[in-house]
mmCIF file of C-alpha atoms and ligand atoms in Angstrom:
data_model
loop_
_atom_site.group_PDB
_atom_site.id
_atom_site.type_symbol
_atom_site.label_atom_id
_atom_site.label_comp_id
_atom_site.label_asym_id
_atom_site.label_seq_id
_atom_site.Cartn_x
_atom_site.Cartn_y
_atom_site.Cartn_z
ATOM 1 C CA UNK L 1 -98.056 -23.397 -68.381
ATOM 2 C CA UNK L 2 -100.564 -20.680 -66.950
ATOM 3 C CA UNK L 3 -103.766 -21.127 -68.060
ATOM 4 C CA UNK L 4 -105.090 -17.949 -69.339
ATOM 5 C CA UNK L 5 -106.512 -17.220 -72.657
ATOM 6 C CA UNK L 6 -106.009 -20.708 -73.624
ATOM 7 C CA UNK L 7 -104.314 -20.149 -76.971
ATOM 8 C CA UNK L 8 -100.647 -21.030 -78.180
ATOM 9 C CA UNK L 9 -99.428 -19.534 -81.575
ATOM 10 C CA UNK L 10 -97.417 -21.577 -83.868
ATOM 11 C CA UNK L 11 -94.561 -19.784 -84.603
ATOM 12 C CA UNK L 12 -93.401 -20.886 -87.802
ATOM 13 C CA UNK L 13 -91.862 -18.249 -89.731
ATOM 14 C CA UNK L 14 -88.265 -18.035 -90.993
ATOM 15 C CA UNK L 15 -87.390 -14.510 -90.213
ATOM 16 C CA UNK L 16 -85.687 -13.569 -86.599
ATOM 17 C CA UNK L 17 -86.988 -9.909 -86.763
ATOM 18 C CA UNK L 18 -90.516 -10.901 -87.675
ATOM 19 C CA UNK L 19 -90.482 -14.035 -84.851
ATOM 20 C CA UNK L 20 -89.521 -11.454 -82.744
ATOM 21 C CA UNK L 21 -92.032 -8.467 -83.825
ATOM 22 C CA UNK L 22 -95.041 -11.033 -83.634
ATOM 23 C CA UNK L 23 -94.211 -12.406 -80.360
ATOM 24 C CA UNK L 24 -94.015 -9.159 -78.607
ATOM 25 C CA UNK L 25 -97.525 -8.394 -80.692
ATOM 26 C CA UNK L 26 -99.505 -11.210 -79.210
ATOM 27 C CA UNK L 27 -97.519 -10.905 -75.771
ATOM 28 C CA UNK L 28 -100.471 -11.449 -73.374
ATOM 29 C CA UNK L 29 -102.957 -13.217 -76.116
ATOM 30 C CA UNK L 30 -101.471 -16.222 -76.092
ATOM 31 C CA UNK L 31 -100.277 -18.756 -73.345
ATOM 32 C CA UNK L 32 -96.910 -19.705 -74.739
ATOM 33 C CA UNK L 33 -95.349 -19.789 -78.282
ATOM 34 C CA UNK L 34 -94.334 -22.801 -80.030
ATOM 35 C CA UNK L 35 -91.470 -22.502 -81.736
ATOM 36 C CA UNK L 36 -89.975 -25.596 -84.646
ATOM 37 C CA UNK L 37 -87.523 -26.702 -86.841
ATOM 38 C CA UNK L 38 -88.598 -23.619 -89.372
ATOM 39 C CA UNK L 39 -87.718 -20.577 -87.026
ATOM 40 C CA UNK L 40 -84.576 -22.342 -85.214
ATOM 41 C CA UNK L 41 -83.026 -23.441 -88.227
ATOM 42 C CA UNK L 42 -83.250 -20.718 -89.893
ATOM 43 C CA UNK L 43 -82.003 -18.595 -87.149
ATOM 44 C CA UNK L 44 -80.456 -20.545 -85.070
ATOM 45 C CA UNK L 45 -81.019 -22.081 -81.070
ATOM 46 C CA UNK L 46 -80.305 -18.485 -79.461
ATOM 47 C CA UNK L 47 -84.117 -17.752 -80.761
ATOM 48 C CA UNK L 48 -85.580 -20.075 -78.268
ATOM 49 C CA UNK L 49 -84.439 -18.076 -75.178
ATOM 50 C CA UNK L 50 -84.694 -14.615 -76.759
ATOM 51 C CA UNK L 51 -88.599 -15.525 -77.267
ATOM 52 C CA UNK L 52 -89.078 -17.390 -73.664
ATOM 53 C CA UNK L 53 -88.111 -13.713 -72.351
ATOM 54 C CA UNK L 54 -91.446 -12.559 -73.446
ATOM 55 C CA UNK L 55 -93.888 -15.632 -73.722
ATOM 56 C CA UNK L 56 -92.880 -19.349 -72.376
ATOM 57 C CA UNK L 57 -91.665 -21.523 -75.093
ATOM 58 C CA UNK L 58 -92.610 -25.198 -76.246
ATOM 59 C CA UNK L 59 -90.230 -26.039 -78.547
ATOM 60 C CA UNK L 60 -91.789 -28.619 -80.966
ATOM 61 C CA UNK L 61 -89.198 -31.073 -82.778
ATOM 62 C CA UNK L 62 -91.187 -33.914 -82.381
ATOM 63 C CA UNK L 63 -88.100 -36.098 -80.929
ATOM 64 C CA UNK L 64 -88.140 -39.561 -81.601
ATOM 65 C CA UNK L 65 -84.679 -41.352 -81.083
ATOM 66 C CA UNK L 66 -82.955 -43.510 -78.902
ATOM 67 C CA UNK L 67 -82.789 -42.306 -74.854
ATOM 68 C CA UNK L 68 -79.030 -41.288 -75.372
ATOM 69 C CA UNK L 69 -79.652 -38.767 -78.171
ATOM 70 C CA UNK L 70 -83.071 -37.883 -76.716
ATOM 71 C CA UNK L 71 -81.181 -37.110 -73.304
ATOM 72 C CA UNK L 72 -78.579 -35.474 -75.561
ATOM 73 C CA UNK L 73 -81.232 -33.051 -77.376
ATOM 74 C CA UNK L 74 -83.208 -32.329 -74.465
ATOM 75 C CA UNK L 75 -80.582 -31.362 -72.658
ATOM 76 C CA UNK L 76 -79.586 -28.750 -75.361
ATOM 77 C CA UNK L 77 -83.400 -27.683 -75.977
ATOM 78 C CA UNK L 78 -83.870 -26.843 -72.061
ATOM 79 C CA UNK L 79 -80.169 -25.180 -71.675
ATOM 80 C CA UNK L 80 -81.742 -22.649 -74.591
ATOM 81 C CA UNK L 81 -84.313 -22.118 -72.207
ATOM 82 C CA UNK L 82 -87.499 -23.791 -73.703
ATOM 83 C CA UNK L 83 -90.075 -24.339 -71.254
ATOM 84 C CA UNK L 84 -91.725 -27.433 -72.694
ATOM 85 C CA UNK L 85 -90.611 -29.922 -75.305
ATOM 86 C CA UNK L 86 -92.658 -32.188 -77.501
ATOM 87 C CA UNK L 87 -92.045 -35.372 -78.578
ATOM 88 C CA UNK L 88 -92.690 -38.632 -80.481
ATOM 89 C CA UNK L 89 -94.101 -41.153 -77.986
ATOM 90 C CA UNK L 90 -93.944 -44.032 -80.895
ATOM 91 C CA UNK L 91 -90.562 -44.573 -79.784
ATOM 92 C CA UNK L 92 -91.696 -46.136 -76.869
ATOM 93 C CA UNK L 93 -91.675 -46.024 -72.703
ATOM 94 C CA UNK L 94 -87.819 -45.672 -72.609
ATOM 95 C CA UNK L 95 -86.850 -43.319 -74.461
ATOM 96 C CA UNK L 96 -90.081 -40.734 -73.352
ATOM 97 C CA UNK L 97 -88.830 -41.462 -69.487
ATOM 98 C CA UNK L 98 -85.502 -40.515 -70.803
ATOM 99 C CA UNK L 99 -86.935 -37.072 -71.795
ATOM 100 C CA UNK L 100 -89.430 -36.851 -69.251
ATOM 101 C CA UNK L 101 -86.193 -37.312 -66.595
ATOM 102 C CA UNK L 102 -84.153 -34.489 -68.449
ATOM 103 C CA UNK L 103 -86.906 -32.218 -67.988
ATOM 104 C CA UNK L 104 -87.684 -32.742 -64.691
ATOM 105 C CA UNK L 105 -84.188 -31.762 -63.764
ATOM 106 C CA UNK L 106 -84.794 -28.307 -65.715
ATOM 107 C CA UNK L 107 -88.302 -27.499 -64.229
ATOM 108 C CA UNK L 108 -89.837 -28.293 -67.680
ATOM 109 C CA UNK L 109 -92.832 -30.042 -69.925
ATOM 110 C CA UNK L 110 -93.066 -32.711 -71.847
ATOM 111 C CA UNK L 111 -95.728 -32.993 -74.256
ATOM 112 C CA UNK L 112 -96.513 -36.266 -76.452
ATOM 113 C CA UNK L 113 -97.429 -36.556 -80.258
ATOM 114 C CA UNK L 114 -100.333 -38.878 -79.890
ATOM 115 C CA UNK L 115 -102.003 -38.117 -83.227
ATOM 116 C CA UNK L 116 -101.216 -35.253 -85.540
ATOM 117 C CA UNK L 117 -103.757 -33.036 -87.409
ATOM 118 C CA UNK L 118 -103.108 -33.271 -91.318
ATOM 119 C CA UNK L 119 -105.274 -36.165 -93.068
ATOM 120 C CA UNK L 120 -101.668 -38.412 -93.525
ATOM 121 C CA UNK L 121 -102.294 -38.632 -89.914
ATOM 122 C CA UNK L 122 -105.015 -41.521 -90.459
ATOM 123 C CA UNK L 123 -102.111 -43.776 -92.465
ATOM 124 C CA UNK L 124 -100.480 -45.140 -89.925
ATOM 125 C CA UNK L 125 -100.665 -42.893 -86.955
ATOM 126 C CA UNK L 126 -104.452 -42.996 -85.831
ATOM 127 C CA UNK L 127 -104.044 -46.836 -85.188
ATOM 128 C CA UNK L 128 -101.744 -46.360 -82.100
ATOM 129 C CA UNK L 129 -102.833 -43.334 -80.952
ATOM 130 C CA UNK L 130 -104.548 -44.402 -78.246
ATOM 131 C CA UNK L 131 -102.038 -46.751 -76.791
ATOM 132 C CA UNK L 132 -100.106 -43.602 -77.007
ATOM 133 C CA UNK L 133 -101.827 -41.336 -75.161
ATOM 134 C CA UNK L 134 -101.949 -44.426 -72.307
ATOM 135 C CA UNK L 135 -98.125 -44.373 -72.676
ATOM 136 C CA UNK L 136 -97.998 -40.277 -71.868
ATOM 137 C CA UNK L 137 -100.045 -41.041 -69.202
ATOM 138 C CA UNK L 138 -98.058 -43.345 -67.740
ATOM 139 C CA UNK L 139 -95.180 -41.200 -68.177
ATOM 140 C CA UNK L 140 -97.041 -38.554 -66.235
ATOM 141 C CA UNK L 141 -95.707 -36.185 -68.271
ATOM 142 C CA UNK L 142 -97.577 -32.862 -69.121
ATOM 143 C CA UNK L 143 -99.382 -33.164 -71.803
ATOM 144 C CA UNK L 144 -100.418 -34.970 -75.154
ATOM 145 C CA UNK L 145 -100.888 -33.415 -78.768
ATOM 146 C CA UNK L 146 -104.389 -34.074 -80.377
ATOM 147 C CA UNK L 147 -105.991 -32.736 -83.470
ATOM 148 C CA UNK L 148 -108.226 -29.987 -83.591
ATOM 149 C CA UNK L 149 -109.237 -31.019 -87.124
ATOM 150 C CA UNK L 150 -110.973 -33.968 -85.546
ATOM 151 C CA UNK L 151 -112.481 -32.759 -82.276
ATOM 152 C CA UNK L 152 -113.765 -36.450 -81.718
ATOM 153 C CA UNK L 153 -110.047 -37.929 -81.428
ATOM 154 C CA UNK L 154 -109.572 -35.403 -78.723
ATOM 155 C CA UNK L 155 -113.062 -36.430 -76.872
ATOM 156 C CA UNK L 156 -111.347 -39.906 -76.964
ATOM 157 C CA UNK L 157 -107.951 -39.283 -76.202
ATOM 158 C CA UNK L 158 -109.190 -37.064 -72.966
ATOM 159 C CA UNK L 159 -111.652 -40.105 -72.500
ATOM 160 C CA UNK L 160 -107.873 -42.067 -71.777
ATOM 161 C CA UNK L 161 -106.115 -39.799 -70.369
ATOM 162 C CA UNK L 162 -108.653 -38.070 -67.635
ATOM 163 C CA UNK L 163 -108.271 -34.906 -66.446
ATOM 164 C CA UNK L 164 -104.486 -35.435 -64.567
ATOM 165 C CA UNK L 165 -102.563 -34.650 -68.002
ATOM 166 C CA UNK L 166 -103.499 -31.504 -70.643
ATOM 167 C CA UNK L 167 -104.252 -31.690 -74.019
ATOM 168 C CA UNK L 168 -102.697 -28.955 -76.211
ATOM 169 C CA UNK L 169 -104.461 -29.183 -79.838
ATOM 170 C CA UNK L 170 -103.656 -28.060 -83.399
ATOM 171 C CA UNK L 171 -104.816 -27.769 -86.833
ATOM 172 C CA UNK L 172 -107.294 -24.724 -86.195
ATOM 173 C CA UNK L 173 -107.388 -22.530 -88.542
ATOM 174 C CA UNK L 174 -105.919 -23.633 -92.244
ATOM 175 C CA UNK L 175 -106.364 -26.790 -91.367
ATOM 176 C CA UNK L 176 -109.837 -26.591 -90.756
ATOM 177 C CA UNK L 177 -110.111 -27.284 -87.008
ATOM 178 C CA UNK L 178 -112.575 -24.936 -84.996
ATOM 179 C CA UNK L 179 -110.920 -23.728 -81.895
ATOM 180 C CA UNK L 180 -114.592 -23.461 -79.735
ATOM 181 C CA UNK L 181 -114.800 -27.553 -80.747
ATOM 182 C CA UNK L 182 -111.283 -28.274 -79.939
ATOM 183 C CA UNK L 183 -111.849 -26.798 -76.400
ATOM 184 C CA UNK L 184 -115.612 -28.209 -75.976
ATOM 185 C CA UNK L 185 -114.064 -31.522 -76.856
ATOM 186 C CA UNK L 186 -111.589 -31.699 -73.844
ATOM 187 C CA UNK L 187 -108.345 -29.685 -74.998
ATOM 188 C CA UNK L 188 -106.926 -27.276 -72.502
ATOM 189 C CA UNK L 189 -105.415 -25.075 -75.195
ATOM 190 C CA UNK L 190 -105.445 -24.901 -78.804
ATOM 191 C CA UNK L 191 -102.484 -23.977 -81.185
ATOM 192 C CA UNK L 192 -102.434 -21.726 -84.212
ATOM 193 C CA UNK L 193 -100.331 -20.927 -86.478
ATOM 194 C CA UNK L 194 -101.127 -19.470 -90.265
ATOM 195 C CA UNK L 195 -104.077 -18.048 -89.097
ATOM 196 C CA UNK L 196 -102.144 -15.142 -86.849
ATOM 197 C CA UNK L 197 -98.941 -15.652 -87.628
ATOM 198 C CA UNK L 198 -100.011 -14.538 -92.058
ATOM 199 C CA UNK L 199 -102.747 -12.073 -90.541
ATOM 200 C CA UNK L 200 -102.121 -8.448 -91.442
ATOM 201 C CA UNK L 201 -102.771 -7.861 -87.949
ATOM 202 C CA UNK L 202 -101.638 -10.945 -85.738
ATOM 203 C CA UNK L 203 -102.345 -9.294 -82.517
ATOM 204 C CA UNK L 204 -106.260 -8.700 -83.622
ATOM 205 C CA UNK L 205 -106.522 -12.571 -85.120
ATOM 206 C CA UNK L 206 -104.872 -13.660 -81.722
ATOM 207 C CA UNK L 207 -107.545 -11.503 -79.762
ATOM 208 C CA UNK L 208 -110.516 -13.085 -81.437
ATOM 209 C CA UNK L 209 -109.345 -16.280 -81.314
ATOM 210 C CA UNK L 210 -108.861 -16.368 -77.548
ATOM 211 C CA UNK L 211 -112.139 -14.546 -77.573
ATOM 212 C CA UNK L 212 -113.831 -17.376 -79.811
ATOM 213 C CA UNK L 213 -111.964 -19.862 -77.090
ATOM 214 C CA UNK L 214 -113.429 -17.512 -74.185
ATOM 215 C CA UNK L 215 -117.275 -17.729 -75.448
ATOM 216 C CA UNK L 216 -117.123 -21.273 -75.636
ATOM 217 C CA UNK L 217 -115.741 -22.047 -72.181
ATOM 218 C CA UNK L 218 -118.502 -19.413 -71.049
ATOM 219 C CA UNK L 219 -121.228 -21.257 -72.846
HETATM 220 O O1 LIG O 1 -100.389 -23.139 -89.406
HETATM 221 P P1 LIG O 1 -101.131 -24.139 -88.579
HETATM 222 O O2 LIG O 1 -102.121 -23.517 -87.628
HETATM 223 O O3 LIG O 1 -101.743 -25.240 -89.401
HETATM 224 O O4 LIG O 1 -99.971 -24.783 -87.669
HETATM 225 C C1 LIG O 1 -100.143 -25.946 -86.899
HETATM 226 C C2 LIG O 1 -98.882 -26.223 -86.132
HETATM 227 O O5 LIG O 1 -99.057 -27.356 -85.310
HETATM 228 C C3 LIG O 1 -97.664 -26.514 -86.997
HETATM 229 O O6 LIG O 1 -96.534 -25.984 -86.315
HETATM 230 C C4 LIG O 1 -97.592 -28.026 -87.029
HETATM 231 O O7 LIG O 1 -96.275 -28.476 -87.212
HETATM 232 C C5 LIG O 1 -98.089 -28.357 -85.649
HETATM 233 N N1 LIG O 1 -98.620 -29.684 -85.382
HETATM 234 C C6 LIG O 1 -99.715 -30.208 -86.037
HETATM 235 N N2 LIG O 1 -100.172 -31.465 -85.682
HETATM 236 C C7 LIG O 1 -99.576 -32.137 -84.677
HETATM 237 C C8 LIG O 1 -98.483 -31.601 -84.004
HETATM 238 C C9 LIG O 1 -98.036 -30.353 -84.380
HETATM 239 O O8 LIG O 1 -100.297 -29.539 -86.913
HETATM 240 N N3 LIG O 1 -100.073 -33.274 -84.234
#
Protein backbone atom coordinates (compact mmCIF):
# COMPACT_ATOMS: atom_id res chain seq x y z
CA UNK A 1 0.00 0.00 0.00
CA UNK A 2 1.43 3.55 -1.04
CA UNK A 3 1.94 5.60 1.64
CA UNK A 4 0.42 8.88 1.00
CA UNK A 5 -2.06 10.70 3.03
CA UNK A 6 -2.03 7.99 5.48
CA UNK A 7 -5.77 7.49 5.84
CA UNK A 8 -8.05 4.39 4.93
CA UNK A 9 -11.92 4.88 4.99
CA UNK A 10 -14.10 2.24 6.32
CA UNK A 11 -16.46 1.54 3.90
CA UNK A 12 -19.34 0.24 5.57
CA UNK A 13 -22.44 1.17 3.96
CA UNK A 14 -25.08 -1.11 2.41
CA UNK A 15 -25.85 0.67 -0.76
CA UNK A 16 -23.75 -0.21 -4.17
CA UNK A 17 -24.47 3.29 -5.71
CA UNK A 18 -23.49 5.17 -2.58
CA UNK A 19 -20.12 2.70 -2.02
CA UNK A 20 -19.51 3.63 -5.30
CA UNK A 21 -20.31 7.60 -5.24
CA UNK A 22 -18.11 7.92 -1.96
CA UNK A 23 -15.23 6.07 -3.21
CA UNK A 24 -14.80 8.04 -6.30
CA UNK A 25 -15.37 11.25 -3.73
CA UNK A 26 -12.42 10.55 -1.53
CA UNK A 27 -10.39 9.04 -4.61
CA UNK A 28 -6.94 10.53 -3.79
CA UNK A 29 -7.72 11.31 0.16
CA UNK A 30 -7.40 8.15 1.24
CA UNK A 31 -4.76 5.28 0.80
CA UNK A 32 -7.06 2.35 0.19
CA UNK A 33 -10.71 1.51 1.15
CA UNK A 34 -11.71 -1.15 3.39
CA UNK A 35 -14.45 -2.82 2.43
CA UNK A 36 -16.61 -5.78 5.04
CA UNK A 37 -19.17 -8.09 5.46
CA UNK A 38 -21.84 -4.94 5.38
CA UNK A 39 -21.12 -3.64 1.72
CA UNK A 40 -20.33 -7.27 0.14
CA UNK A 41 -23.22 -8.86 1.49
CA UNK A 42 -25.39 -6.64 0.71
CA UNK A 43 -24.20 -6.29 -2.76
CA UNK A 44 -22.46 -8.94 -3.45
CA UNK A 45 -18.33 -9.98 -4.16
CA UNK A 46 -18.35 -8.12 -7.70
CA UNK A 47 -18.11 -4.79 -5.34
CA UNK A 48 -14.66 -5.60 -4.27
CA UNK A 49 -13.09 -5.29 -7.77
CA UNK A 50 -15.41 -2.54 -9.06
CA UNK A 51 -13.95 -0.37 -5.98
CA UNK A 52 -10.09 -1.67 -6.33
CA UNK A 53 -10.49 0.10 -9.92
CA UNK A 54 -10.40 3.37 -8.20
CA UNK A 55 -8.69 2.97 -4.68
CA UNK A 56 -6.81 -0.46 -3.55
CA UNK A 57 -8.97 -2.60 -1.46
CA UNK A 58 -8.44 -4.40 2.03
CA UNK A 59 -11.14 -6.46 2.38
CA UNK A 60 -11.78 -6.95 6.16
CA UNK A 61 -13.65 -10.33 7.18
CA UNK A 62 -11.62 -10.95 9.95
CA UNK A 63 -10.98 -14.80 8.85
CA UNK A 64 -10.48 -17.13 11.45
CA UNK A 65 -10.92 -20.89 10.36
CA UNK A 66 -9.10 -23.82 9.66
CA UNK A 67 -6.07 -23.46 6.73
CA UNK A 68 -8.38 -25.36 4.19
CA UNK A 69 -11.29 -22.90 4.34
CA UNK A 70 -8.90 -19.99 4.99
CA UNK A 71 -7.00 -21.10 1.68
CA UNK A 72 -10.51 -21.59 0.28
CA UNK A 73 -11.71 -17.85 1.16
CA UNK A 74 -8.62 -16.21 0.35
CA UNK A 75 -8.46 -17.56 -2.70
CA UNK A 76 -11.99 -16.19 -3.58
CA UNK A 77 -11.26 -12.68 -1.77
CA UNK A 78 -7.97 -12.12 -4.03
CA UNK A 79 -9.68 -13.61 -7.42
CA UNK A 80 -12.31 -10.46 -6.67
CA UNK A 81 -9.36 -8.49 -6.75
CA UNK A 82 -8.81 -7.26 -3.09
CA UNK A 83 -5.48 -6.05 -2.50
CA UNK A 84 -5.08 -6.92 1.17
CA UNK A 85 -7.01 -9.21 3.46
CA UNK A 86 -7.35 -9.15 7.20
CA UNK A 87 -7.55 -11.71 9.45
CA UNK A 88 -7.92 -13.36 12.89
CA UNK A 89 -4.42 -14.36 14.05
CA UNK A 90 -6.10 -16.22 17.29
CA UNK A 91 -6.38 -19.10 15.14
CA UNK A 92 -2.93 -19.65 15.32
CA UNK A 93 0.60 -19.97 13.12
CA UNK A 94 -1.03 -22.46 10.64
CA UNK A 95 -3.74 -21.33 9.51
CA UNK A 96 -2.24 -17.33 9.13
CA UNK A 97 0.77 -19.08 6.93
CA UNK A 98 -2.02 -20.66 5.08
CA UNK A 99 -3.33 -17.14 4.18
CA UNK A 100 -0.19 -15.45 4.18
CA UNK A 101 0.89 -18.31 1.28
CA UNK A 102 -2.41 -17.61 -0.77
CA UNK A 103 -1.57 -14.11 -0.89
CA UNK A 104 1.74 -14.22 -1.78
CA UNK A 105 0.78 -16.10 -4.89
CA UNK A 106 -1.70 -13.07 -5.78
CA UNK A 107 0.78 -10.16 -5.04
CA UNK A 108 -1.30 -9.31 -1.90
CA UNK A 109 -1.45 -8.21 2.08
CA UNK A 110 -2.18 -9.74 4.91
CA UNK A 111 -3.05 -7.83 7.83
CA UNK A 112 -3.61 -9.37 11.50
CA UNK A 113 -6.40 -8.58 14.15
CA UNK A 114 -4.17 -8.18 17.12
CA UNK A 115 -6.57 -6.16 19.28
CA UNK A 116 -9.76 -4.50 18.15
CA UNK A 117 -10.99 -0.98 19.12
CA UNK A 118 -14.54 -1.24 20.89
CA UNK A 119 -14.25 -1.58 24.88
CA UNK A 120 -15.45 -5.66 24.50
CA UNK A 121 -12.03 -5.70 23.16
CA UNK A 122 -10.48 -5.75 26.86
CA UNK A 123 -12.71 -9.20 27.67
CA UNK A 124 -10.79 -11.54 26.33
CA UNK A 125 -8.86 -10.11 23.48
CA UNK A 126 -6.29 -7.60 25.14
CA UNK A 127 -4.73 -10.64 27.06
CA UNK A 128 -3.19 -12.22 23.87
CA UNK A 129 -2.68 -9.43 21.96
CA UNK A 130 0.68 -9.21 22.26
CA UNK A 131 1.61 -12.77 21.60
CA UNK A 132 -0.35 -11.91 18.57
CA UNK A 133 1.25 -9.27 17.16
CA UNK A 134 4.70 -11.61 17.77
CA UNK A 135 2.78 -14.25 15.74
CA UNK A 136 2.17 -11.54 12.61
CA UNK A 137 5.53 -10.87 12.93
CA UNK A 138 6.67 -14.03 12.53
CA UNK A 139 4.45 -14.52 9.73
CA UNK A 140 6.07 -11.53 8.10
CA UNK A 141 3.05 -10.63 6.84
CA UNK A 142 2.07 -6.90 6.20
CA UNK A 143 0.61 -5.59 8.79
CA UNK A 144 -1.28 -5.81 12.25
CA UNK A 145 -4.66 -4.06 13.35
CA UNK A 146 -4.38 -1.90 16.59
CA UNK A 147 -6.78 0.45 18.21
CA UNK A 148 -6.80 3.97 17.78
CA UNK A 149 -9.10 4.29 20.82
CA UNK A 150 -6.12 3.31 22.91
CA UNK A 151 -3.07 4.92 21.33
CA UNK A 152 -0.92 3.20 24.17
CA UNK A 153 -1.76 -0.50 22.84
CA UNK A 154 -0.41 0.69 19.57
CA UNK A 155 2.93 2.27 21.29
CA UNK A 156 3.21 -1.37 22.60
CA UNK A 157 2.27 -3.41 19.87
CA UNK A 158 4.87 -1.27 17.51
CA UNK A 159 7.22 -1.70 20.64
CA UNK A 160 6.88 -5.81 19.37
CA UNK A 161 6.66 -5.60 16.19
CA UNK A 162 9.53 -2.84 15.14
CA UNK A 163 9.42 -1.00 12.28
CA UNK A 164 9.62 -4.23 9.50
CA UNK A 165 5.64 -4.72 9.64
CA UNK A 166 2.80 -1.62 9.49
CA UNK A 167 0.28 -0.91 11.75
CA UNK A 168 -3.08 0.11 10.21
CA UNK A 169 -5.39 1.53 13.20
CA UNK A 170 -9.12 2.07 13.83
CA UNK A 171 -11.68 3.41 16.04
CA UNK A 172 -11.04 7.24 15.17
CA UNK A 173 -13.68 9.05 15.00
CA UNK A 174 -17.12 7.58 16.75
CA UNK A 175 -15.22 5.60 18.60
CA UNK A 176 -13.32 8.15 20.15
CA UNK A 177 -9.78 7.51 18.85
CA UNK A 178 -7.76 10.72 17.73
CA UNK A 179 -6.16 10.11 14.43
CA UNK A 180 -2.87 12.70 15.26
CA UNK A 181 -2.39 10.07 18.53
CA UNK A 182 -2.93 7.00 16.57
CA UNK A 183 -0.12 8.11 14.15
CA UNK A 184 2.23 9.75 17.00
CA UNK A 185 1.86 6.42 18.69
CA UNK A 186 3.47 4.27 15.87
CA UNK A 187 0.52 3.48 13.30
CA UNK A 188 1.33 3.94 9.67
CA UNK A 189 -2.28 4.66 8.75
CA UNK A 190 -5.41 5.13 10.48
CA UNK A 191 -8.96 3.90 9.40
CA UNK A 192 -12.27 5.72 9.46
CA UNK A 193 -15.33 4.99 8.89
CA UNK A 194 -18.69 6.92 10.32
CA UNK A 195 -16.90 9.90 10.50
CA UNK A 196 -16.67 10.36 6.38
CA UNK A 197 -18.51 7.81 5.27
CA UNK A 198 -22.20 9.75 7.42
CA UNK A 199 -20.52 13.27 6.62
CA UNK A 200 -22.67 15.45 4.39
CA UNK A 201 -19.58 16.00 2.61
CA UNK A 202 -17.21 12.84 2.83
CA UNK A 203 -14.67 14.20 0.53
CA UNK A 204 -14.17 17.49 2.95
CA UNK A 205 -14.16 15.10 6.35
CA UNK A 206 -11.60 12.86 4.39
CA UNK A 207 -9.47 16.09 3.53
CA UNK A 208 -9.20 17.23 7.10
CA UNK A 209 -8.59 14.16 8.43
CA UNK A 210 -5.54 13.41 6.30
CA UNK A 211 -4.76 17.01 7.01
CA UNK A 212 -5.11 16.43 10.94
CA UNK A 213 -2.79 13.12 10.10
CA UNK A 214 -0.42 15.53 7.95
CA UNK A 215 0.16 18.22 10.93
CA UNK A 216 1.02 15.65 13.22
CA UNK A 217 3.65 13.81 11.18
CA UNK A 218 4.95 17.51 10.48
CA UNK A 219 5.11 18.31 14.14
O1 LIG B 1 -17.13 3.75 11.83
P1 LIG B 1 -15.81 3.50 12.48
O2 LIG B 1 -14.78 4.55 12.16
O3 LIG B 1 -15.92 3.24 13.96
O4 LIG B 1 -15.31 2.15 11.77
C1 LIG B 1 -14.23 1.38 12.23
C2 LIG B 1 -14.00 0.23 11.30
O5 LIG B 1 -12.88 -0.52 11.71
C3 LIG B 1 -15.16 -0.76 11.22
O6 LIG B 1 -15.21 -1.25 9.89
C4 LIG B 1 -14.75 -1.87 12.18
O7 LIG B 1 -15.32 -3.10 11.80
C5 LIG B 1 -13.26 -1.87 11.97
N1 LIG B 1 -12.41 -2.45 13.00
C6 LIG B 1 -12.36 -1.98 14.29
N2 LIG B 1 -11.48 -2.57 15.18
C7 LIG B 1 -10.66 -3.56 14.77
C8 LIG B 1 -10.70 -4.02 13.45
C9 LIG B 1 -11.59 -3.43 12.59
O8 LIG B 1 -13.07 -1.02 14.64
N3 LIG B 1 -9.72 -4.04 15.56
Amino acid sequence: MIKDTRLILALDVTDRHQALKISQDVKGYVDAIKIGYPLVLATGKDIIGEIAEMVPVIADFKVADIPNTDRLICEQVFSAGANALIVHGFTGSDSLKTCVEVAEVHGADIYVVTEMSHPGALDFMQKVAEDMAQLASNAKVAGVVAPATRPERVQKIRSIIGNDIAIISPGVGVQGGSAADAIKAGADWVIVGRSIYLADDPKKAAMEIAKEIKDAIDQ
